[in-house]
Coordinates of C-alpha atoms and ligand atoms in Angstrom, one line a residue:
M1 CA -13.0 56.3 57.6
F2 CA -15.0 54.5 60.3
R3 CA -18.6 55.5 59.9
T4 CA -21.8 54.5 61.6
L5 CA -24.4 54.0 58.9
F6 CA -27.7 52.8 60.0
S7 CA -29.8 53.7 57.0
K8 CA -30.8 50.9 54.7
T9 CA -29.1 51.0 51.3
I10 CA -30.6 49.2 48.3
L11 CA -28.9 46.2 46.8
G12 CA -28.5 47.9 43.5
A13 CA -26.2 50.5 45.1
A14 CA -23.6 47.7 45.3
L15 CA -23.1 47.8 41.6
A16 CA -23.2 51.6 41.3
G17 CA -19.7 51.6 42.6
L18 CA -18.2 49.7 39.8
A19 CA -15.7 52.2 38.4
I20 CA -13.7 51.8 35.2
T21 CA -10.0 51.9 35.2
S22 CA -7.2 51.2 32.8
Y23 CA -5.3 48.0 33.5
G24 CA -1.8 46.8 33.0
G25 CA -1.2 43.0 33.3
S26 CA 2.4 42.0 32.8
K27 CA 1.8 38.8 30.7
S28 CA -1.1 40.0 28.7
V29 CA -1.8 39.0 25.1
T30 CA -3.8 40.7 22.3
L31 CA -6.5 38.9 20.3
S32 CA -7.7 40.1 16.8
D33 CA -11.2 41.5 16.8
S34 CA -12.7 38.4 15.1
D35 CA -10.9 36.0 17.5
L36 CA -12.0 38.1 20.4
K37 CA -15.7 38.0 19.3
Q38 CA -15.6 34.2 18.8
T39 CA -13.8 33.7 22.1
E40 CA -16.2 35.9 24.0
S41 CA -19.2 33.8 22.9
L42 CA -17.2 30.6 23.7
Y43 CA -16.4 31.9 27.1
K44 CA -20.0 32.9 27.8
A45 CA -21.2 29.4 26.9
Q46 CA -18.6 27.3 28.7
C47 CA -16.9 29.4 31.4
A48 CA -19.1 32.4 32.5
S49 CA -21.4 30.4 34.8
C50 CA -18.5 29.6 37.2
H51 CA -15.9 32.4 36.4
G52 CA -18.4 35.3 36.0
T53 CA -19.5 37.1 32.8
E54 CA -16.7 39.7 33.2
R55 CA -14.1 37.1 34.2
L56 CA -14.2 38.5 37.7
G57 CA -14.7 35.1 39.4
G58 CA -17.7 33.4 40.9
M59 CA -17.7 29.7 41.9
G60 CA -14.3 29.6 40.1
P61 CA -11.5 32.2 40.4
A62 CA -11.2 35.4 38.4
L63 CA -9.6 34.9 35.0
L64 CA -7.7 38.1 34.4
P65 CA -3.9 38.4 33.5
D66 CA -2.9 39.8 36.9
N67 CA -4.8 37.0 38.8
L68 CA -3.0 34.4 36.7
S69 CA 0.5 35.7 37.4
R70 CA 1.6 32.4 38.8
L71 CA 0.1 30.3 36.1
R72 CA 2.0 29.9 32.8
K73 CA -0.1 29.8 29.6
N74 CA 0.9 26.2 28.8
K75 CA -0.3 25.1 32.2
A76 CA -3.5 27.1 31.8
L77 CA -4.1 25.2 28.6
K78 CA -3.6 21.9 30.4
V79 CA -6.1 22.9 33.0
I80 CA -8.6 23.8 30.3
A81 CA -8.1 20.4 28.7
N82 CA -7.8 18.2 31.8
G83 CA -9.6 20.1 34.6
R84 CA -7.9 21.0 37.8
A85 CA -7.4 18.7 40.8
A86 CA -9.0 19.7 44.0
T87 CA -11.4 22.2 42.4
Q88 CA -14.8 22.1 40.6
M89 CA -13.0 22.8 37.2
P90 CA -14.0 20.1 34.7
A91 CA -12.0 18.9 31.7
F92 CA -12.9 20.5 28.4
G93 CA -10.6 18.3 26.3
S94 CA -13.4 16.3 24.8
V95 CA -15.9 19.2 24.7
L96 CA -13.8 21.9 22.8
T97 CA -11.6 21.6 19.8
P98 CA -7.8 22.3 20.4
E99 CA -8.3 25.6 18.5
Q100 CA -11.1 26.6 20.8
Q101 CA -9.1 25.7 23.8
A102 CA -6.2 27.8 22.5
L103 CA -8.5 30.7 21.9
L104 CA -9.7 30.5 25.5
G105 CA -6.2 30.1 26.7
N106 CA -5.3 33.4 25.0
Y107 CA -8.5 35.1 26.1
I108 CA -7.9 34.7 29.8
Y109 CA -4.5 36.5 29.4
T110 CA -6.1 39.3 27.4
V111 CA -6.4 42.6 29.3
P112 CA -10.1 43.5 29.5
K113 CA -11.2 46.8 28.1
A114 CA -12.1 47.9 31.6
I115 CA -12.0 46.1 34.9
P116 CA -14.0 47.2 37.9
V117 CA -12.3 48.4 40.9
W118 CA -13.9 47.9 44.3
E119 CA -12.7 50.7 46.5
E120 CA -13.8 52.1 49.9
E121 CA -16.7 54.0 48.4
S122 CA -18.0 50.9 46.6
I123 CA -17.8 48.9 49.8
Q124 CA -19.5 51.5 51.8
A125 CA -22.3 52.0 49.3
S126 CA -23.0 48.3 49.2
Q127 CA -23.8 48.1 53.0
I128 CA -27.3 46.9 53.9
I129 CA -28.3 47.2 57.5
N130 CA -31.6 45.4 58.3
H131 CA -31.5 45.8 62.1
Q132 CA -29.9 48.2 64.5
P133 CA -27.7 46.3 67.1
S134 CA -30.1 47.1 70.0
E135 CA -33.3 46.2 68.1
L136 CA -33.1 42.4 68.4
P137 CA -33.7 40.6 71.7
A138 CA -30.9 38.5 73.1
K139 CA -33.3 35.6 73.6
P140 CA -33.5 32.8 71.1
K141 CA -36.8 32.2 69.2
F142 CA -36.4 28.4 69.7
E143 CA -35.4 25.9 72.4
A144 CA -32.2 24.0 72.0
D145 CA -28.7 23.8 73.5
L146 CA -27.3 27.0 71.9
M147 CA -23.8 25.7 72.1
N148 CA -24.6 22.5 70.3
L149 CA -26.2 24.0 67.2
F150 CA -25.0 23.1 63.7
L151 CA -25.1 25.2 60.5
V152 CA -25.2 23.2 57.3
V153 CA -24.3 25.0 54.0
E154 CA -26.4 23.7 51.2
L155 CA -24.4 24.6 48.1
G156 CA -26.9 23.1 45.6
D157 CA -29.5 25.8 46.1
H158 CA -27.6 28.4 48.2
H159 CA -29.3 27.8 51.5
V160 CA -28.2 27.3 55.1
T161 CA -30.0 25.0 57.5
L162 CA -29.8 25.5 61.3
L163 CA -29.8 22.1 63.0
N164 CA -30.4 21.1 66.6
G165 CA -27.3 19.2 67.6
D166 CA -29.1 17.0 70.2
T167 CA -32.1 15.9 68.2
F168 CA -30.7 16.5 64.7
E169 CA -34.0 18.2 63.8
P170 CA -33.8 21.3 61.5
I171 CA -34.8 24.5 63.3
H172 CA -34.7 26.9 60.3
R173 CA -33.6 27.0 56.7
F174 CA -32.7 30.3 55.0
K175 CA -31.4 31.6 51.7
S176 CA -27.7 32.5 51.6
R177 CA -25.7 34.6 49.1
F178 CA -24.5 32.8 45.9
A179 CA -21.7 30.3 46.4
L180 CA -20.7 30.6 50.1
H181 CA -17.2 29.2 50.4
G182 CA -15.2 28.2 53.5
G183 CA -16.4 28.1 57.0
P184 CA -18.8 30.6 58.4
K185 CA -17.4 32.1 61.6
Y186 CA -19.3 32.5 64.8
S187 CA -19.1 35.4 67.3
P188 CA -17.4 34.2 70.5
D189 CA -20.8 33.8 72.3
G190 CA -22.2 31.8 69.4
R191 CA -25.1 34.2 68.8
F192 CA -24.1 35.6 65.5
V193 CA -22.5 34.0 62.4
Y194 CA -20.6 35.7 59.6
F195 CA -20.7 34.2 56.1
A196 CA -18.5 35.0 53.1
S197 CA -19.5 34.3 49.5
R198 CA -17.0 33.9 46.7
D199 CA -18.3 37.1 45.1
G200 CA -17.4 39.2 48.1
W201 CA -20.6 39.4 50.2
I202 CA -20.3 39.3 53.9
T203 CA -23.5 38.5 55.8
K204 CA -24.0 38.8 59.5
Y205 CA -26.8 36.5 60.7
D206 CA -28.5 36.5 64.1
I207 CA -29.1 32.9 65.1
Y208 CA -31.3 33.7 68.1
N209 CA -33.6 35.9 65.9
L210 CA -33.2 33.9 62.7
T211 CA -32.6 37.0 60.7
V212 CA -29.9 38.7 58.6
V213 CA -28.6 41.7 60.6
A214 CA -26.3 43.4 58.0
E215 CA -24.5 42.7 54.7
I216 CA -21.7 44.4 52.9
R217 CA -19.8 43.6 49.7
A218 CA -16.1 43.6 50.8
G219 CA -14.5 42.5 47.6
I220 CA -15.2 41.2 44.1
N221 CA -13.5 37.8 44.6
T222 CA -13.2 36.8 48.2
R223 CA -11.4 33.9 49.9
N224 CA -12.7 33.9 53.5
L225 CA -13.2 35.9 56.7
A226 CA -12.0 35.7 60.3
V227 CA -13.7 37.1 63.5
S228 CA -11.6 38.5 66.3
S229 CA -11.7 36.8 69.7
D230 CA -13.2 39.9 71.3
G231 CA -16.0 39.7 68.8
K232 CA -15.5 43.3 67.7
S233 CA -14.0 43.0 64.3
V234 CA -14.0 41.0 61.1
M235 CA -11.2 40.6 58.6
V236 CA -11.9 39.6 55.0
A237 CA -9.3 38.2 52.6
N238 CA -9.7 39.0 48.9
Y239 CA -8.2 37.7 45.7
L240 CA -9.7 40.7 43.8
P241 CA -8.9 43.4 44.6
N242 CA -5.6 42.3 46.2
N243 CA -6.4 43.4 49.7
L244 CA -7.6 42.7 53.3
V245 CA -10.7 44.5 54.5
L246 CA -11.4 45.2 58.2
L247 CA -15.0 45.5 59.2
D248 CA -16.7 46.4 62.5
A249 CA -18.4 43.2 63.7
E250 CA -21.5 45.0 65.0
T251 CA -22.8 46.6 61.9
L252 CA -20.2 45.5 59.3
D253 CA -19.1 49.2 58.9
L254 CA -15.9 49.5 56.9
M255 CA -13.0 50.3 59.2
K256 CA -10.0 50.0 56.9
V257 CA -8.8 48.6 53.6
Y258 CA -5.3 47.1 53.7
P259 CA -3.9 47.0 50.1
V260 CA -1.7 43.9 49.9
Q261 CA 1.7 44.8 48.4
N262 CA 5.4 44.7 49.2
A263 CA 7.9 47.5 49.5
E264 CA 8.5 47.4 45.7
G265 CA 4.8 47.8 45.0
K266 CA 4.2 44.2 43.8
T267 CA 0.6 43.2 44.8
S268 CA -0.7 39.9 45.9
R269 CA -3.9 37.9 46.3
V270 CA -4.6 36.7 49.9
S271 CA -4.8 33.0 50.2
A272 CA -6.8 33.2 53.5
V273 CA -7.0 35.0 56.8
Y274 CA -7.5 33.4 60.3
N275 CA -8.0 34.6 63.8
A276 CA -5.1 33.7 66.1
P277 CA -6.8 33.8 69.6
P278 CA -3.8 33.8 72.0
R279 CA -2.0 36.4 69.9
N280 CA -5.0 38.8 69.5
T281 CA -4.2 39.1 65.9
F282 CA -5.4 38.2 62.4
I283 CA -2.9 36.2 60.3
A284 CA -3.0 36.1 56.5
A285 CA -0.9 34.1 54.0
L286 CA -0.3 35.5 50.6
K287 CA -0.5 33.8 47.2
D288 CA 1.8 36.0 45.1
L289 CA 4.3 37.3 47.7
K290 CA 6.5 35.2 49.9
E291 CA 5.2 36.8 53.1
V292 CA 2.9 36.2 56.0
W293 CA 1.0 39.2 57.4
E294 CA 0.0 39.6 61.0
I295 CA -2.4 42.4 62.0
P296 CA -3.4 43.1 65.6
Y297 CA -7.1 43.6 66.4
P298 CA -8.1 47.2 66.4
S299 CA -8.8 49.0 69.6
S300 CA -12.1 47.8 71.0
D301 CA -13.3 51.4 71.5
K302 CA -14.5 52.0 68.0
S303 CA -15.1 55.7 68.5
K304 CA -11.3 56.0 68.8
F305 CA -10.6 54.3 65.6
N306 CA -9.0 56.3 62.7
E307 CA -6.5 55.8 60.0
E308 CA -3.5 56.7 62.3
R309 CA -4.7 54.4 65.0
A310 CA -5.3 51.5 62.7
P311 CA -3.2 48.5 63.6
K312 CA 0.0 48.2 61.6
V313 CA 0.9 45.1 59.6
R314 CA 3.8 42.9 60.7
T315 CA 5.3 41.1 57.7
I316 CA 7.2 37.8 58.0
A317 CA 9.3 36.6 55.1
V318 CA 8.8 33.0 54.1
N319 CA 10.6 30.6 51.7
D320 CA 7.7 30.1 49.2
Y321 CA 4.2 31.3 48.4
L322 CA 1.6 29.8 50.8
D323 CA -1.6 28.5 49.2
D324 CA -2.6 26.4 52.0
F325 CA -1.8 26.6 55.7
F326 CA -2.9 26.1 59.3
F327 CA -1.7 26.6 62.9
D328 CA -0.5 24.6 65.8
P329 CA -3.1 24.7 68.7
D330 CA -1.0 27.4 70.5
Y331 CA -0.8 29.6 67.4
K332 CA 3.0 29.8 67.8
L333 CA 3.6 28.0 64.5
L334 CA 2.1 28.4 61.0
I335 CA 2.5 25.3 58.9
G336 CA 2.0 26.1 55.2
A337 CA 2.7 24.9 51.7
S338 CA 2.6 26.1 48.1
R339 CA 0.5 23.9 45.8
D340 CA 3.5 23.7 43.4
A341 CA 6.1 22.8 46.0
A342 CA 7.1 19.3 47.1
G343 CA 7.0 20.2 50.8
G344 CA 5.7 22.5 53.5
Q345 CA 7.4 25.0 55.7
V346 CA 7.0 25.7 59.4
V347 CA 7.0 29.4 60.4
D348 CA 7.7 30.4 64.0
L349 CA 5.4 33.3 64.5
D350 CA 7.2 34.6 67.6
L351 CA 10.7 34.4 66.0
G352 CA 9.2 35.7 62.7
K353 CA 11.0 33.2 60.5
V354 CA 10.9 29.8 58.8
T355 CA 12.4 27.2 61.2
S356 CA 11.7 23.8 59.5
S357 CA 10.6 22.2 56.3
I358 CA 8.4 19.2 55.9
P359 CA 8.8 16.6 53.1
L360 CA 5.3 16.5 51.6
P361 CA 5.2 15.7 47.9
G362 CA 1.5 14.9 47.6
M363 CA 0.2 18.4 47.7
P364 CA -1.1 18.4 51.3
H365 CA -4.4 20.1 52.0
L366 CA -3.1 21.7 55.2
G367 CA -6.1 23.9 55.6
S368 CA -7.9 20.7 56.5
G369 CA -5.1 19.5 58.8
I370 CA -5.9 18.4 62.4
T371 CA -3.8 17.5 65.4
W372 CA -3.9 14.9 68.2
D373 CA -1.7 13.3 70.7
Y374 CA 0.0 10.0 69.6
Q375 CA 2.5 8.1 71.7
G376 CA 3.2 11.1 73.9
K377 CA 3.7 13.6 71.1
Q378 CA 1.6 15.9 69.1
V379 CA 1.0 14.9 65.5
L380 CA -0.5 16.7 62.5
A381 CA -2.5 14.7 60.0
T382 CA -3.3 16.1 56.5
P383 CA -5.0 14.6 53.4
N384 CA -3.2 15.1 50.1
L385 CA -4.8 16.6 47.0
K386 CA -2.7 14.7 44.5
E387 CA -2.1 11.3 46.2
G388 CA -4.3 8.8 48.0
K389 CA -2.8 9.1 51.4
V390 CA -3.0 10.8 54.7
S391 CA 0.3 12.1 56.0
V392 CA 0.9 11.9 59.7
I393 CA 3.7 14.2 60.9
D394 CA 5.5 14.5 64.2
M395 CA 5.2 18.1 65.2
T396 CA 8.5 18.1 67.0
T397 CA 10.8 16.6 64.4
W398 CA 8.5 17.5 61.4
E399 CA 9.2 14.0 60.1
V400 CA 6.4 12.0 58.4
I401 CA 5.7 9.2 60.8
K402 CA 3.3 7.4 58.5
D403 CA 1.5 7.7 55.2
I404 CA -1.9 6.1 55.6
K405 CA -2.9 4.8 52.2
T406 CA -6.4 5.7 51.1
E407 CA -8.6 4.9 48.1
G408 CA -7.8 8.3 46.5
P409 CA -6.9 11.9 47.3
G410 CA -9.0 13.4 50.1
F411 CA -10.1 16.9 50.9
F412 CA -11.5 17.2 54.4
M413 CA -10.2 15.5 57.6
R414 CA -11.9 15.7 61.0
S415 CA -11.9 14.4 64.6
H416 CA -12.8 15.5 68.1
E417 CA -10.7 15.5 71.3
K418 CA -13.1 12.9 72.8
S419 CA -13.2 10.6 69.7
P420 CA -10.8 7.7 69.1
Y421 CA -11.2 8.2 65.4
A422 CA -10.3 10.6 62.6
W423 CA -12.4 10.7 59.4
V424 CA -11.1 11.4 55.9
D425 CA -13.0 11.4 52.6
V426 CA -11.9 10.3 49.2
F427 CA -13.1 13.4 47.4
F428 CA -11.4 12.9 44.0
G429 CA -11.5 10.0 41.6
P430 CA -13.6 6.9 41.2
N431 CA -13.8 6.1 44.9
K432 CA -15.4 9.4 45.9
E433 CA -18.3 7.5 47.6
A434 CA -15.8 6.1 50.2
V435 CA -15.0 7.6 53.7
H436 CA -12.2 6.2 55.8
V437 CA -12.2 6.0 59.6
I438 CA -8.7 6.0 61.1
D439 CA -7.9 4.8 64.6
K440 CA -5.9 7.7 66.2
K441 CA -3.9 5.2 68.4
T442 CA -2.8 2.8 65.7
L443 CA -2.9 5.0 62.6
E444 CA -4.7 2.2 60.8
I445 CA -7.9 2.5 58.8
V446 CA -10.5 0.5 60.8
K447 CA -13.5 1.0 58.6
T448 CA -14.4 2.3 55.2
L449 CA -18.0 3.5 54.7
R450 CA -19.9 3.8 51.4
P451 CA -23.2 5.3 52.5
A452 CA -24.4 6.4 49.1
P453 CA -23.0 4.4 46.2
G454 CA -21.8 6.5 43.3
K455 CA -22.2 9.8 45.2
T456 CA -19.5 11.9 46.8
A457 CA -19.4 11.4 50.6
A458 CA -17.3 14.1 52.2
H459 CA -16.8 16.6 55.1
V460 CA -17.5 15.5 58.7
E461 CA -18.3 17.6 61.7
F462 CA -18.7 16.3 65.3
N463 CA -21.3 17.5 67.8
K464 CA -20.3 19.2 71.0
D465 CA -19.3 16.2 73.1
G466 CA -17.9 14.2 70.2
S467 CA -20.4 11.4 70.5
K468 CA -22.1 11.9 67.1
L469 CA -21.1 13.3 63.8
L470 CA -22.5 14.5 60.5
L471 CA -21.4 13.5 57.0
S472 CA -22.5 15.1 53.8
I473 CA -23.6 13.4 50.6
W474 CA -22.7 16.1 48.0
D475 CA -25.6 15.7 45.6
M476 CA -28.5 17.8 44.5
D477 CA -30.5 14.9 45.8
G478 CA -28.2 14.8 48.8
E479 CA -28.3 14.0 52.5
V480 CA -26.6 14.7 55.8
I481 CA -26.1 11.4 57.6
V482 CA -25.8 11.2 61.4
Y483 CA -23.5 8.6 62.8
D484 CA -22.7 7.4 66.3
A485 CA -19.0 8.4 66.6
N486 CA -18.1 5.4 68.7
T487 CA -20.0 2.5 67.2
L488 CA -19.8 4.0 63.7
E489 CA -23.4 3.0 63.1
E490 CA -25.7 5.2 61.0
E491 CA -28.5 6.8 63.0
K492 CA -30.4 9.2 60.7
R493 CA -30.6 10.7 57.3
L494 CA -31.7 14.3 56.6
P495 CA -32.4 15.2 53.0
M496 CA -30.5 18.3 51.9
V497 CA -29.5 20.0 48.6
K498 CA -25.8 19.3 48.0
P499 CA -24.8 19.9 51.6
S500 CA -21.1 20.9 51.8
G501 CA -19.7 22.1 55.2
K502 CA -21.2 21.7 58.6
Y503 CA -20.2 23.9 61.5
N504 CA -20.9 23.1 65.2
V505 CA -21.0 26.2 67.5
W506 CA -19.2 24.7 70.4
N507 CA -16.3 23.1 68.4
K508 CA -15.8 26.3 66.4
T509 CA -16.0 28.8 69.3
Q510 CA -13.8 26.6 71.5
Y511 CA -11.2 26.0 68.7
E512 CA -11.6 22.2 69.1
R513 CA -8.4 20.5 67.9
G514 CA -10.2 18.1 65.6
T515 CA -11.9 20.7 63.5
S516 CA -11.1 23.7 61.3
H517 CA -11.0 27.2 62.6
Ligands
DHE601 FE1 -12.4 25.3 49.8 C1 -12.6 25.9 53.2 C2 -9.5 27.1 49.7 C3 -12.0 24.5 46.5 C4 -15.3 23.6 49.9 N1 -11.3 26.3 51.2 C5 -11.6 26.5 52.5 C6 -10.7 27.4 53.1 C7 -9.8 27.8 52.1 C8 -10.2 27.1 50.9 C9 -8.6 28.8 52.2 C10 -10.7 27.9 54.5 C11 -11.6 29.1 54.7 C12 -12.1 29.3 56.1 O1 -12.9 28.4 56.5 O2 -11.9 30.3 56.7 N2 -11.0 25.7 48.4 C13 -9.9 26.4 48.6 C14 -9.1 26.4 47.4 O3 -8.0 27.0 47.2 C15 -9.7 25.5 46.4 C16 -8.8 24.3 46.2 C17 -9.8 26.2 45.0 C18 -10.9 27.2 45.0 O4 -11.8 27.0 44.3 O5 -10.7 28.2 45.7 C19 -11.0 25.2 47.1 N3 -13.5 24.3 48.4 C20 -13.2 24.1 47.2 C21 -14.2 23.4 46.5 O6 -14.2 23.1 45.2 C22 -15.2 22.9 47.5 C23 -15.1 21.4 47.6 C24 -16.6 23.3 47.1 C25 -16.9 24.8 47.2 O7 -17.7 25.2 48.1 O8 -16.4 25.6 46.4 C26 -14.7 23.7 48.7 N4 -13.7 24.8 51.3 C27 -14.8 24.1 51.1 C28 -15.5 24.0 52.4 C29 -14.7 24.6 53.3 C30 -13.6 25.2 52.6 C31 -16.8 23.2 52.6 C32 -14.9 24.7 54.8 C33 -14.3 23.5 55.5 C34 -14.4 23.6 57.0 O9 -14.9 22.6 57.5 O10 -14.0 24.6 57.6

């Protein structure tokens, strides 16, 4: 299937591949024609801007019966009424009548007349190649420490800013696809960056030449992507369709689609996929099957790649679904949790089985977990999405050493090997303006900052040597604030449009312990 396609394809071709298929959700309901008409206009007015006009997902997830297989209808109704913790889903309890909420509750379990499938042909037809690999010089158009650059995703108007990590001056600002989510991933040399948007677009950007190299729509509702340590391949995790998509990192050519299903044919959304550097594999956790998937990188000689030579999936059975997970620094262990469970599980990737469980009742946000050394042992610290606390866990005994009480549930946690402090936000609830600074030696909060009263302050990223850090004020009239990481004094404010994540080239390409990978 591997093709070399250097011709430019037009954007519209992306949609031409939307094929129509019949659909058989297991828990579907049927609405009368008049109810359906009324609900469709309600949906358009209240839900479509986030969940997509065809319920295929956008900023919010797809709302189709198969995608809701783990959500009972009475729980879905509660989400409509009260919103959903840890997401952008607002409460509609005071906006819609109970009858309207019930109609919408039924509607999302209604099988659509037709749902689009996004198969190999559609992916291939969507590819846009702006530059041939040899066309662009390997010399940057600007002067800066190339290993200390930051990218800032500005969610408010779908832009990305490239920032000099020494001077904190913007170098360039460019438009991104709609609703980027999760961390962009750098090529190992830091020259290229790969973005994933929630609606499936993968963009390869050349930082040296400040230009988009290639794009491809790998799915309809995408979670994230991972780049292999040899810089040769990209793996994309999708909710819709239920699959993983392997791309060639040079041109984003499609290499292989891995349908995600078990031996009985039950399919699953993919929670996320990560690169596991020492293992030379991609590792994915699944949302609807109790399995972890490990897939070796493909052969680096792409001319030899074909369906038979495609790397095979290794499946590891786990005790529960894994919505959220991360790895120890050696990538020997996967630590994961289901959002519904009262605890996490530790999967030994070499042994291929679950070896420990962790008592974590507060819905840990493990994807944001970080590790450091504390009193001669390695600890893992994670915010919790339902409780105002940071759980610090001994990574040998898997016991919780301490719950550090915070002013509310947090989302992102960060540190740097060279910093004495770990930072955690209070993303949810009335104290969203607060950010706590934790002393890694004492596990005590030493300072609580409120840099923009009334506005959410969240997500920190350190510079290369850990001496400075950036914090986002998540507002359309927002800012990125530069702090001295040791004195905790504010140094500079850069106006930005709802800045979300920030990503430092050095910390990401070196797999710094205090940041996400
Ligand atoms: Fe995220 C990273 C899942 C909601 C902003 N988020 C991630 C990753 C996952 C994830 C699996 C890691 C991807 C990677 O970097 O490779 N996020 C989820 C959810 O399941 C959840 C709770 C529900 C959902 O809507 O999917 C969710 N996330 C949000 C938001 O509502 C946030 C605050 C705003 C937004 O952009 O949608 C949000 N998520 C982020 C950010 C990162 C992220 C900024 C990257 C963090 C990093 O530093 O690496």
